[in-house]
Amino acid sequence: MDVLSSRVLIHPRDPEKTTAFYRDVLGLAIYRTFPGGTVFFTGQGYLEVVGRGEKGASPDVELWFQVRDLEATLAELAERGVRPDREARREPWGLDEAHISDPDGTTIVLVEIPPDHPLRTDIRAQ
């Protein structure tokens, strides 16, 4: 299989509310819109809010967004009325993470990779 592009699709119960959340509250840039959906940039991927769902979020699915500065991101979101479901903390695997939810309850994990974490190691120097 030769994957050329990919995206995560979510089918919200209230498409307008969910689209507004990702666009206006999180401030994600729009890649494109089409009748019935919006595709957002999410770093190196895409998130497509499309159609209308009936079941809502699953505890088995999380969106993982790496941010440059977790504290600043949480402060910015607080100004927009978003309160964390779980406050920021250092995880046993060394990443700083906080959880928020979209309007359907989908968990969004906000992650900052600390400067001394192995994921930040420049392997070109080795």
mmCIF file of N, CA and C in Angstrom:
data_model
loop_
_atom_site.group_PDB
_atom_site.id
_atom_site.type_symbol
_atom_site.label_atom_id
_atom_site.label_comp_id
_atom_site.label_asym_id
_atom_site.label_seq_id
_atom_site.Cartn_x
_atom_site.Cartn_y
_atom_site.Cartn_z
ATOM 1 N N MET A 1 0.850 -1.175 0.000
ATOM 2 C CA MET A 1 0.000 0.000 0.000
ATOM 3 C C MET A 1 0.896 1.239 0.000
ATOM 4 N N ASP A 2 0.597 2.175 -0.857
ATOM 5 C CA ASP A 2 1.356 3.417 -0.986
ATOM 6 C C ASP A 2 0.415 4.575 -0.620
ATOM 7 N N VAL A 3 0.433 4.998 0.649
ATOM 8 C CA VAL A 3 -0.475 6.047 1.119
ATOM 9 C C VAL A 3 0.065 7.412 0.703
ATOM 10 N N LEU A 4 -0.759 8.173 0.000
ATOM 11 C CA LEU A 4 -0.350 9.482 -0.479
ATOM 12 C C LEU A 4 -0.822 10.613 0.428
ATOM 13 N N SER A 5 -1.919 10.396 1.116
ATOM 14 C CA SER A 5 -2.470 11.398 2.010
ATOM 15 C C SER A 5 -3.376 10.684 2.992
ATOM 16 N N SER A 6 -3.642 11.328 4.122
ATOM 17 C CA SER A 6 -4.556 10.714 5.085
ATOM 18 C C SER A 6 -5.235 11.801 5.900
ATOM 19 N N ARG A 7 -6.337 11.423 6.525
ATOM 20 C CA ARG A 7 -7.048 12.322 7.422
ATOM 21 C C ARG A 7 -7.909 11.514 8.356
ATOM 22 N N VAL A 8 -8.270 12.125 9.462
ATOM 23 C CA VAL A 8 -9.216 11.544 10.401
ATOM 24 C C VAL A 8 -10.565 12.184 10.125
ATOM 25 N N LEU A 9 -11.601 11.371 10.006
ATOM 26 C CA LEU A 9 -12.955 11.888 9.788
ATOM 27 C C LEU A 9 -13.757 11.748 11.070
ATOM 28 N N ILE A 10 -14.462 12.815 11.430
ATOM 29 C CA ILE A 10 -15.400 12.727 12.539
ATOM 30 C C ILE A 10 -16.769 13.162 12.024
ATOM 31 N N HIS A 11 -17.781 12.472 12.507
ATOM 32 C CA HIS A 11 -19.165 12.730 12.118
ATOM 33 C C HIS A 11 -19.899 13.238 13.363
ATOM 34 N N PRO A 12 -19.947 14.552 13.565
ATOM 35 C CA PRO A 12 -20.500 15.100 14.803
ATOM 36 C C PRO A 12 -22.022 15.096 14.828
ATOM 37 N N ARG A 13 -22.558 15.130 16.040
ATOM 38 C CA ARG A 13 -24.010 15.224 16.184
ATOM 39 C C ARG A 13 -24.508 16.601 15.753
ATOM 40 N N ASP A 14 -23.686 17.638 15.978
ATOM 41 C CA ASP A 14 -24.037 19.006 15.584
ATOM 42 C C ASP A 14 -22.887 19.560 14.740
ATOM 43 N N PRO A 15 -22.950 19.365 13.417
ATOM 44 C CA PRO A 15 -21.836 19.760 12.547
ATOM 45 C C PRO A 15 -21.446 21.230 12.662
ATOM 46 N N GLU A 16 -22.417 22.127 12.761
ATOM 47 C CA GLU A 16 -22.097 23.557 12.837
ATOM 48 C C GLU A 16 -21.331 23.879 14.122
ATOM 49 N N LYS A 17 -21.792 23.336 15.230
ATOM 50 C CA LYS A 17 -21.146 23.586 16.525
ATOM 51 C C LYS A 17 -19.729 23.017 16.547
ATOM 52 N N THR A 18 -19.575 21.807 16.033
ATOM 53 C CA THR A 18 -18.262 21.167 16.032
ATOM 54 C C THR A 18 -17.302 21.870 15.077
ATOM 55 N N THR A 19 -17.786 22.255 13.906
ATOM 56 C CA THR A 19 -16.939 22.996 12.966
ATOM 57 C C THR A 19 -16.491 24.316 13.594
ATOM 58 N N ALA A 20 -17.412 25.015 14.241
ATOM 59 C CA ALA A 20 -17.065 26.279 14.901
ATOM 60 C C ALA A 20 -16.042 26.052 16.009
ATOM 61 N N PHE A 21 -16.153 24.954 16.742
ATOM 62 C CA PHE A 21 -15.194 24.653 17.803
ATOM 63 C C PHE A 21 -13.788 24.515 17.233
ATOM 64 N N TYR A 22 -13.619 23.691 16.217
ATOM 65 C CA TYR A 22 -12.278 23.479 15.657
ATOM 66 C C TYR A 22 -11.760 24.726 14.948
ATOM 67 N N ARG A 23 -12.636 25.476 14.301
ATOM 68 C CA ARG A 23 -12.235 26.679 13.565
ATOM 69 C C ARG A 23 -12.006 27.857 14.497
ATOM 70 N N ASP A 24 -12.994 28.176 15.345
ATOM 71 C CA ASP A 24 -12.966 29.420 16.109
ATOM 72 C C ASP A 24 -12.355 29.276 17.496
ATOM 73 N N VAL A 25 -12.575 28.147 18.137
ATOM 74 C CA VAL A 25 -12.063 27.968 19.489
ATOM 75 C C VAL A 25 -10.629 27.449 19.455
ATOM 76 N N LEU A 26 -10.409 26.349 18.748
ATOM 77 C CA LEU A 26 -9.039 25.837 18.642
ATOM 78 C C LEU A 26 -8.206 26.638 17.652
ATOM 79 N N GLY A 27 -8.862 27.283 16.702
ATOM 80 C CA GLY A 27 -8.139 28.104 15.731
ATOM 81 C C GLY A 27 -7.424 27.316 14.664
ATOM 82 N N LEU A 28 -7.910 26.110 14.358
ATOM 83 C CA LEU A 28 -7.265 25.324 13.304
ATOM 84 C C LEU A 28 -7.503 25.985 11.945
ATOM 85 N N ALA A 29 -6.481 25.979 11.118
ATOM 86 C CA ALA A 29 -6.596 26.534 9.774
ATOM 87 C C ALA A 29 -7.392 25.579 8.892
ATOM 88 N N ILE A 30 -8.178 26.149 7.997
ATOM 89 C CA ILE A 30 -8.999 25.348 7.089
ATOM 90 C C ILE A 30 -8.201 25.002 5.839
ATOM 91 N N TYR A 31 -8.184 23.723 5.513
ATOM 92 C CA TYR A 31 -7.561 23.239 4.288
ATOM 93 C C TYR A 31 -8.528 23.426 3.120
ATOM 94 N N ARG A 32 -9.791 22.989 3.330
ATOM 95 C CA ARG A 32 -10.813 23.197 2.315
ATOM 96 C C ARG A 32 -12.187 22.957 2.921
ATOM 97 N N THR A 33 -13.174 23.492 2.254
ATOM 98 C CA THR A 33 -14.562 23.250 2.631
ATOM 99 C C THR A 33 -15.292 22.693 1.418
ATOM 100 N N PHE A 34 -16.381 22.015 1.668
ATOM 101 C CA PHE A 34 -17.222 21.472 0.613
ATOM 102 C C PHE A 34 -18.616 21.321 1.207
ATOM 103 N N PRO A 35 -19.632 21.162 0.390
ATOM 104 C CA PRO A 35 -20.977 21.020 0.944
ATOM 105 C C PRO A 35 -21.041 19.859 1.939
ATOM 106 N N GLY A 36 -21.322 20.189 3.198
ATOM 107 C CA GLY A 36 -21.440 19.158 4.225
ATOM 108 C C GLY A 36 -20.187 18.871 5.011
ATOM 109 N N GLY A 37 -19.098 19.609 4.751
ATOM 110 C CA GLY A 37 -17.882 19.307 5.509
ATOM 111 C C GLY A 37 -16.815 20.363 5.450
ATOM 112 N N THR A 38 -15.890 20.254 6.383
ATOM 113 C CA THR A 38 -14.725 21.132 6.463
ATOM 114 C C THR A 38 -13.519 20.279 6.817
ATOM 115 N N VAL A 39 -12.410 20.520 6.140
ATOM 116 C CA VAL A 39 -11.164 19.816 6.417
ATOM 117 C C VAL A 39 -10.193 20.823 7.019
ATOM 118 N N PHE A 40 -9.637 20.456 8.188
ATOM 119 C CA PHE A 40 -8.705 21.327 8.905
ATOM 120 C C PHE A 40 -7.291 20.767 8.832
ATOM 121 N N PHE A 41 -6.311 21.670 8.802
ATOM 122 C CA PHE A 41 -4.915 21.278 8.960
ATOM 123 C C PHE A 41 -4.698 20.909 10.420
ATOM 124 N N THR A 42 -3.972 19.821 10.661
ATOM 125 C CA THR A 42 -3.571 19.446 12.015
ATOM 126 C C THR A 42 -2.096 19.073 11.981
ATOM 127 N N GLY A 43 -1.254 20.064 11.790
ATOM 128 C CA GLY A 43 0.175 19.785 11.678
ATOM 129 C C GLY A 43 0.448 19.073 10.378
ATOM 130 N N GLN A 44 0.889 17.836 10.462
ATOM 131 C CA GLN A 44 1.192 17.060 9.265
ATOM 132 C C GLN A 44 0.024 16.192 8.816
ATOM 133 N N GLY A 45 -1.152 16.424 9.369
ATOM 134 C CA GLY A 45 -2.324 15.639 8.994
ATOM 135 C C GLY A 45 -3.532 16.532 8.793
ATOM 136 N N TYR A 46 -4.665 15.897 8.659
ATOM 137 C CA TYR A 46 -5.918 16.619 8.437
ATOM 138 C C TYR A 46 -7.008 16.035 9.333
ATOM 139 N N LEU A 47 -7.943 16.880 9.697
ATOM 140 C CA LEU A 47 -9.136 16.469 10.423
ATOM 141 C C LEU A 47 -10.333 16.926 9.617
ATOM 142 N N GLU A 48 -11.189 15.986 9.251
ATOM 143 C CA GLU A 48 -12.361 16.309 8.450
ATOM 144 C C GLU A 48 -13.613 16.183 9.306
ATOM 145 N N VAL A 49 -14.326 17.286 9.439
ATOM 146 C CA VAL A 49 -15.627 17.299 10.109
ATOM 147 C C VAL A 49 -16.650 17.202 8.992
ATOM 148 N N VAL A 50 -17.372 16.086 8.962
ATOM 149 C CA VAL A 50 -18.221 15.815 7.804
ATOM 150 C C VAL A 50 -19.508 15.112 8.231
ATOM 151 N N GLY A 51 -20.581 15.478 7.576
ATOM 152 C CA GLY A 51 -21.854 14.810 7.801
ATOM 153 C C GLY A 51 -22.389 15.022 9.202
ATOM 154 N N ARG A 52 -23.222 14.099 9.608
ATOM 155 C CA ARG A 52 -23.844 14.150 10.935
ATOM 156 C C ARG A 52 -23.792 12.756 11.535
ATOM 157 N N GLY A 53 -23.324 12.689 12.764
ATOM 158 C CA GLY A 53 -23.256 11.409 13.462
ATOM 159 C C GLY A 53 -24.392 11.264 14.453
ATOM 160 N N GLU A 54 -24.536 10.055 14.971
ATOM 161 C CA GLU A 54 -25.598 9.772 15.928
ATOM 162 C C GLU A 54 -25.076 9.283 17.270
ATOM 163 N N LYS A 55 -23.898 8.690 17.306
ATOM 164 C CA LYS A 55 -23.418 8.044 18.521
ATOM 165 C C LYS A 55 -22.533 8.931 19.384
ATOM 166 N N GLY A 56 -21.886 9.916 18.819
ATOM 167 C CA GLY A 56 -20.986 10.758 19.604
ATOM 168 C C GLY A 56 -19.623 10.122 19.777
ATOM 169 N N ALA A 57 -18.892 10.629 20.739
ATOM 170 C CA ALA A 57 -17.509 10.216 20.955
ATOM 171 C C ALA A 57 -17.416 8.789 21.474
ATOM 172 N N SER A 58 -16.257 8.187 21.241
ATOM 173 C CA SER A 58 -15.929 6.878 21.790
ATOM 174 C C SER A 58 -14.738 7.056 22.723
ATOM 175 N N PRO A 59 -14.753 6.406 23.892
ATOM 176 C CA PRO A 59 -13.588 6.493 24.776
ATOM 177 C C PRO A 59 -12.356 5.809 24.180
ATOM 178 N N ASP A 60 -12.560 5.084 23.101
ATOM 179 C CA ASP A 60 -11.458 4.369 22.454
ATOM 180 C C ASP A 60 -10.730 5.213 21.403
ATOM 181 N N VAL A 61 -11.201 6.441 21.171
ATOM 182 C CA VAL A 61 -10.606 7.298 20.150
ATOM 183 C C VAL A 61 -10.200 8.626 20.778
ATOM 184 N N GLU A 62 -8.965 9.032 20.513
ATOM 185 C CA GLU A 62 -8.462 10.328 20.971
ATOM 186 C C GLU A 62 -7.751 11.013 19.808
ATOM 187 N N LEU A 63 -7.828 12.325 19.770
ATOM 188 C CA LEU A 63 -7.029 13.104 18.833
ATOM 189 C C LEU A 63 -5.799 13.574 19.604
ATOM 190 N N TRP A 64 -4.638 13.524 18.981
ATOM 191 C CA TRP A 64 -3.365 13.851 19.624
ATOM 192 C C TRP A 64 -2.768 15.024 18.871
ATOM 193 N N PHE A 65 -2.717 16.189 19.522
ATOM 194 C CA PHE A 65 -2.177 17.389 18.890
ATOM 195 C C PHE A 65 -0.938 17.847 19.650
ATOM 196 N N GLN A 66 0.201 17.798 18.981
ATOM 197 C CA GLN A 66 1.424 18.321 19.590
ATOM 198 C C GLN A 66 1.421 19.832 19.441
ATOM 199 N N VAL A 67 1.687 20.534 20.551
ATOM 200 C CA VAL A 67 1.738 21.992 20.545
ATOM 201 C C VAL A 67 3.131 22.443 20.956
ATOM 202 N N ARG A 68 3.472 23.647 20.589
ATOM 203 C CA ARG A 68 4.798 24.180 20.905
ATOM 204 C C ARG A 68 4.943 24.486 22.396
ATOM 205 N N ASP A 69 3.890 25.075 22.997
ATOM 206 C CA ASP A 69 3.935 25.517 24.393
ATOM 207 C C ASP A 69 2.595 25.171 25.036
ATOM 208 N N LEU A 70 2.574 24.117 25.835
ATOM 209 C CA LEU A 70 1.322 23.626 26.418
ATOM 210 C C LEU A 70 0.704 24.653 27.361
ATOM 211 N N GLU A 71 1.495 25.266 28.205
ATOM 212 C CA GLU A 71 0.974 26.257 29.148
ATOM 213 C C GLU A 71 0.323 27.430 28.414
ATOM 214 N N ALA A 72 0.996 27.940 27.394
ATOM 215 C CA ALA A 72 0.450 29.061 26.611
ATOM 216 C C ALA A 72 -0.815 28.629 25.861
ATOM 217 N N THR A 73 -0.823 27.414 25.341
ATOM 218 C CA THR A 73 -1.996 26.913 24.626
ATOM 219 C C THR A 73 -3.188 26.818 25.564
ATOM 220 N N LEU A 74 -2.980 26.290 26.762
ATOM 221 C CA LEU A 74 -4.071 26.173 27.729
ATOM 222 C C LEU A 74 -4.573 27.547 28.162
ATOM 223 N N ALA A 75 -3.666 28.508 28.306
ATOM 224 C CA ALA A 75 -4.078 29.874 28.666
ATOM 225 C C ALA A 75 -4.914 30.497 27.545
ATOM 226 N N GLU A 76 -4.483 30.320 26.320
ATOM 227 C CA GLU A 76 -5.224 30.836 25.162
ATOM 228 C C GLU A 76 -6.614 30.204 25.077
ATOM 229 N N LEU A 77 -6.683 28.888 25.290
ATOM 230 C CA LEU A 77 -7.967 28.206 25.239
ATOM 231 C C LEU A 77 -8.874 28.631 26.397
ATOM 232 N N ALA A 78 -8.294 28.886 27.558
ATOM 233 C CA ALA A 78 -9.080 29.349 28.707
ATOM 234 C C ALA A 78 -9.749 30.684 28.390
ATOM 235 N N GLU A 79 -9.046 31.547 27.661
ATOM 236 C CA GLU A 79 -9.635 32.828 27.252
ATOM 237 C C GLU A 79 -10.830 32.618 26.329
ATOM 238 N N ARG A 80 -10.874 31.470 25.663
ATOM 239 C CA ARG A 80 -11.978 31.147 24.752
ATOM 240 C C ARG A 80 -13.012 30.235 25.423
ATOM 241 N N GLY A 81 -12.880 30.066 26.732
ATOM 242 C CA GLY A 81 -13.870 29.308 27.483
ATOM 243 C C GLY A 81 -13.629 27.818 27.588
ATOM 244 N N VAL A 82 -12.478 27.333 27.151
ATOM 245 C CA VAL A 82 -12.182 25.903 27.215
ATOM 246 C C VAL A 82 -11.438 25.601 28.505
ATOM 247 N N ARG A 83 -11.991 24.692 29.275
ATOM 248 C CA ARG A 83 -11.356 24.231 30.506
ATOM 249 C C ARG A 83 -10.873 22.802 30.280
ATOM 250 N N PRO A 84 -9.688 22.492 30.752
ATOM 251 C CA PRO A 84 -9.178 21.128 30.562
ATOM 252 C C PRO A 84 -10.031 20.096 31.289
ATOM 253 N N ASP A 85 -10.195 18.947 30.660
ATOM 254 C CA ASP A 85 -10.807 17.798 31.322
ATOM 255 C C ASP A 85 -9.796 17.182 32.278
ATOM 256 N N ARG A 86 -8.538 17.323 31.915
ATOM 257 C CA ARG A 86 -7.437 16.864 32.758
ATOM 258 C C ARG A 86 -6.314 17.875 32.627
ATOM 259 N N GLU A 87 -5.884 18.422 33.754
ATOM 260 C CA GLU A 87 -4.825 19.439 33.761
ATOM 261 C C GLU A 87 -3.521 18.872 33.214
ATOM 262 N N ALA A 88 -2.642 19.771 32.811
ATOM 263 C CA ALA A 88 -1.337 19.372 32.274
ATOM 264 C C ALA A 88 -0.513 18.667 33.346
ATOM 265 N N ARG A 89 0.176 17.619 32.913
ATOM 266 C CA ARG A 89 1.095 16.925 33.813
ATOM 267 C C ARG A 89 2.128 16.168 32.987
ATOM 268 N N ARG A 90 3.232 15.895 33.617
ATOM 269 C CA ARG A 90 4.286 15.099 32.982
ATOM 270 C C ARG A 90 3.910 13.631 33.105
ATOM 271 N N GLU A 91 3.839 12.968 31.971
ATOM 272 C CA GLU A 91 3.486 11.548 31.953
ATOM 273 C C GLU A 91 4.721 10.686 32.224
ATOM 274 N N PRO A 92 4.521 9.433 32.626
ATOM 275 C CA PRO A 92 5.668 8.550 32.893
ATOM 276 C C PRO A 92 6.586 8.390 31.676
ATOM 277 N N TRP A 93 6.055 8.586 30.468
ATOM 278 C CA TRP A 93 6.871 8.464 29.251
ATOM 279 C C TRP A 93 7.560 9.775 28.900
ATOM 280 N N GLY A 94 7.421 10.793 29.781
ATOM 281 C CA GLY A 94 8.202 12.015 29.643
ATOM 282 C C GLY A 94 7.568 13.141 28.863
ATOM 283 N N LEU A 95 6.345 12.995 28.384
ATOM 284 C CA LEU A 95 5.675 14.060 27.644
ATOM 285 C C LEU A 95 4.743 14.825 28.577
ATOM 286 N N ASP A 96 4.589 16.117 28.323
ATOM 287 C CA ASP A 96 3.647 16.943 29.064
ATOM 288 C C ASP A 96 2.326 16.919 28.307
ATOM 289 N N GLU A 97 1.252 16.496 28.997
ATOM 290 C CA GLU A 97 -0.027 16.313 28.324
ATOM 291 C C GLU A 97 -1.174 16.883 29.152
ATOM 292 N N ALA A 98 -2.174 17.420 28.451
ATOM 293 C CA ALA A 98 -3.433 17.855 29.034
ATOM 294 C C ALA A 98 -4.538 17.367 28.118
ATOM 295 N N HIS A 99 -5.746 17.205 28.655
ATOM 296 C CA HIS A 99 -6.878 16.742 27.851
ATOM 297 C C HIS A 99 -7.976 17.795 27.826
ATOM 298 N N ILE A 100 -8.542 17.976 26.644
ATOM 299 C CA ILE A 100 -9.755 18.771 26.468
ATOM 300 C C ILE A 100 -10.712 17.914 25.647
ATOM 301 N N SER A 101 -11.936 18.397 25.431
ATOM 302 C CA SER A 101 -12.904 17.648 24.626
ATOM 303 C C SER A 101 -13.566 18.559 23.613
ATOM 304 N N ASP A 102 -13.949 17.978 22.471
ATOM 305 C CA ASP A 102 -14.736 18.731 21.500
ATOM 306 C C ASP A 102 -16.212 18.666 21.917
ATOM 307 N N PRO A 103 -17.116 19.323 21.199
ATOM 308 C CA PRO A 103 -18.519 19.352 21.614
ATOM 309 C C PRO A 103 -19.189 17.984 21.747
ATOM 310 N N ASP A 104 -18.721 16.972 21.031
ATOM 311 C CA ASP A 104 -19.285 15.633 21.159
ATOM 312 C C ASP A 104 -18.624 14.827 22.267
ATOM 313 N N GLY A 105 -17.573 15.378 22.870
ATOM 314 C CA GLY A 105 -16.872 14.657 23.925
ATOM 315 C C GLY A 105 -15.657 13.895 23.457
ATOM 316 N N THR A 106 -15.253 14.074 22.200
ATOM 317 C CA THR A 106 -14.032 13.434 21.716
ATOM 318 C C THR A 106 -12.849 14.008 22.476
ATOM 319 N N THR A 107 -12.039 13.141 23.049
ATOM 320 C CA THR A 107 -10.867 13.588 23.799
ATOM 321 C C THR A 107 -9.800 14.101 22.851
ATOM 322 N N ILE A 108 -9.280 15.270 23.182
ATOM 323 C CA ILE A 108 -8.164 15.858 22.441
ATOM 324 C C ILE A 108 -7.002 15.960 23.421
ATOM 325 N N VAL A 109 -5.931 15.242 23.127
ATOM 326 C CA VAL A 109 -4.746 15.252 23.973
ATOM 327 C C VAL A 109 -3.808 16.315 23.418
ATOM 328 N N LEU A 110 -3.532 17.325 24.233
ATOM 329 C CA LEU A 110 -2.576 18.370 23.861
ATOM 330 C C LEU A 110 -1.232 17.982 24.465
ATOM 331 N N VAL A 111 -0.199 17.940 23.638
ATOM 332 C CA VAL A 111 1.096 17.394 24.046
ATOM 333 C C VAL A 111 2.215 18.387 23.749
ATOM 334 N N GLU A 112 3.089 18.566 24.738
ATOM 335 C CA GLU A 112 4.342 19.296 24.517
ATOM 336 C C GLU A 112 5.483 18.329 24.790
ATOM 337 N N ILE A 113 6.440 18.312 23.883
ATOM 338 C CA ILE A 113 7.615 17.466 24.068
ATOM 339 C C ILE A 113 8.693 18.320 24.735
ATOM 340 N N PRO A 114 9.065 17.973 25.984
ATOM 341 C CA PRO A 114 10.072 18.776 26.696
ATOM 342 C C PRO A 114 11.415 18.782 25.958
ATOM 343 N N PRO A 115 12.193 19.843 26.154
ATOM 344 C CA PRO A 115 13.474 19.972 25.439
ATOM 345 C C PRO A 115 14.441 18.805 25.645
ATOM 346 N N ASP A 116 14.400 18.164 26.812
ATOM 347 C CA ASP A 116 15.347 17.083 27.094
ATOM 348 C C ASP A 116 14.789 15.693 26.773
ATOM 349 N N HIS A 117 13.627 15.629 26.144
ATOM 350 C CA HIS A 117 13.012 14.330 25.815
ATOM 351 C C HIS A 117 13.736 13.696 24.631
ATOM 352 N N PRO A 118 13.855 12.364 24.613
ATOM 353 C CA PRO A 118 14.535 11.690 23.483
ATOM 354 C C PRO A 118 13.924 11.993 22.113
ATOM 355 N N LEU A 119 12.638 12.327 22.067
ATOM 356 C CA LEU A 119 12.041 12.675 20.763
ATOM 357 C C LEU A 119 12.647 13.954 20.193
ATOM 358 N N ARG A 120 13.277 14.755 21.031
ATOM 359 C CA ARG A 120 13.920 15.995 20.588
ATOM 360 C C ARG A 120 15.391 15.795 20.246
ATOM 361 N N THR A 121 15.893 14.597 20.395
ATOM 362 C CA THR A 121 17.309 14.342 20.111
ATOM 363 C C THR A 121 17.565 14.463 18.622
ATOM 364 N N ASP A 122 18.567 15.234 18.284
ATOM 365 C CA ASP A 122 18.964 15.380 16.871
ATOM 366 C C ASP A 122 19.905 14.237 16.533
ATOM 367 N N ILE A 123 19.391 13.225 15.862
ATOM 368 C CA ILE A 123 20.193 12.048 15.573
ATOM 369 C C ILE A 123 21.249 12.306 14.490
ATOM 370 N N ARG A 124 21.170 13.443 13.825
ATOM 371 C CA ARG A 124 22.175 13.733 12.793
ATOM 372 C C ARG A 124 23.551 13.918 13.421
ATOM 373 N N ALA A 125 23.601 14.301 14.690
ATOM 374 C CA ALA A 125 24.875 14.544 15.359
ATOM 375 C C ALA A 125 25.492 13.257 15.897
ATOM 376 N N GLN A 126 24.788 12.147 15.776
ATOM 377 C CA GLN A 126 25.306 10.876 16.334
ATOM 378 C C GLN A 126 26.044 10.080 15.314
#
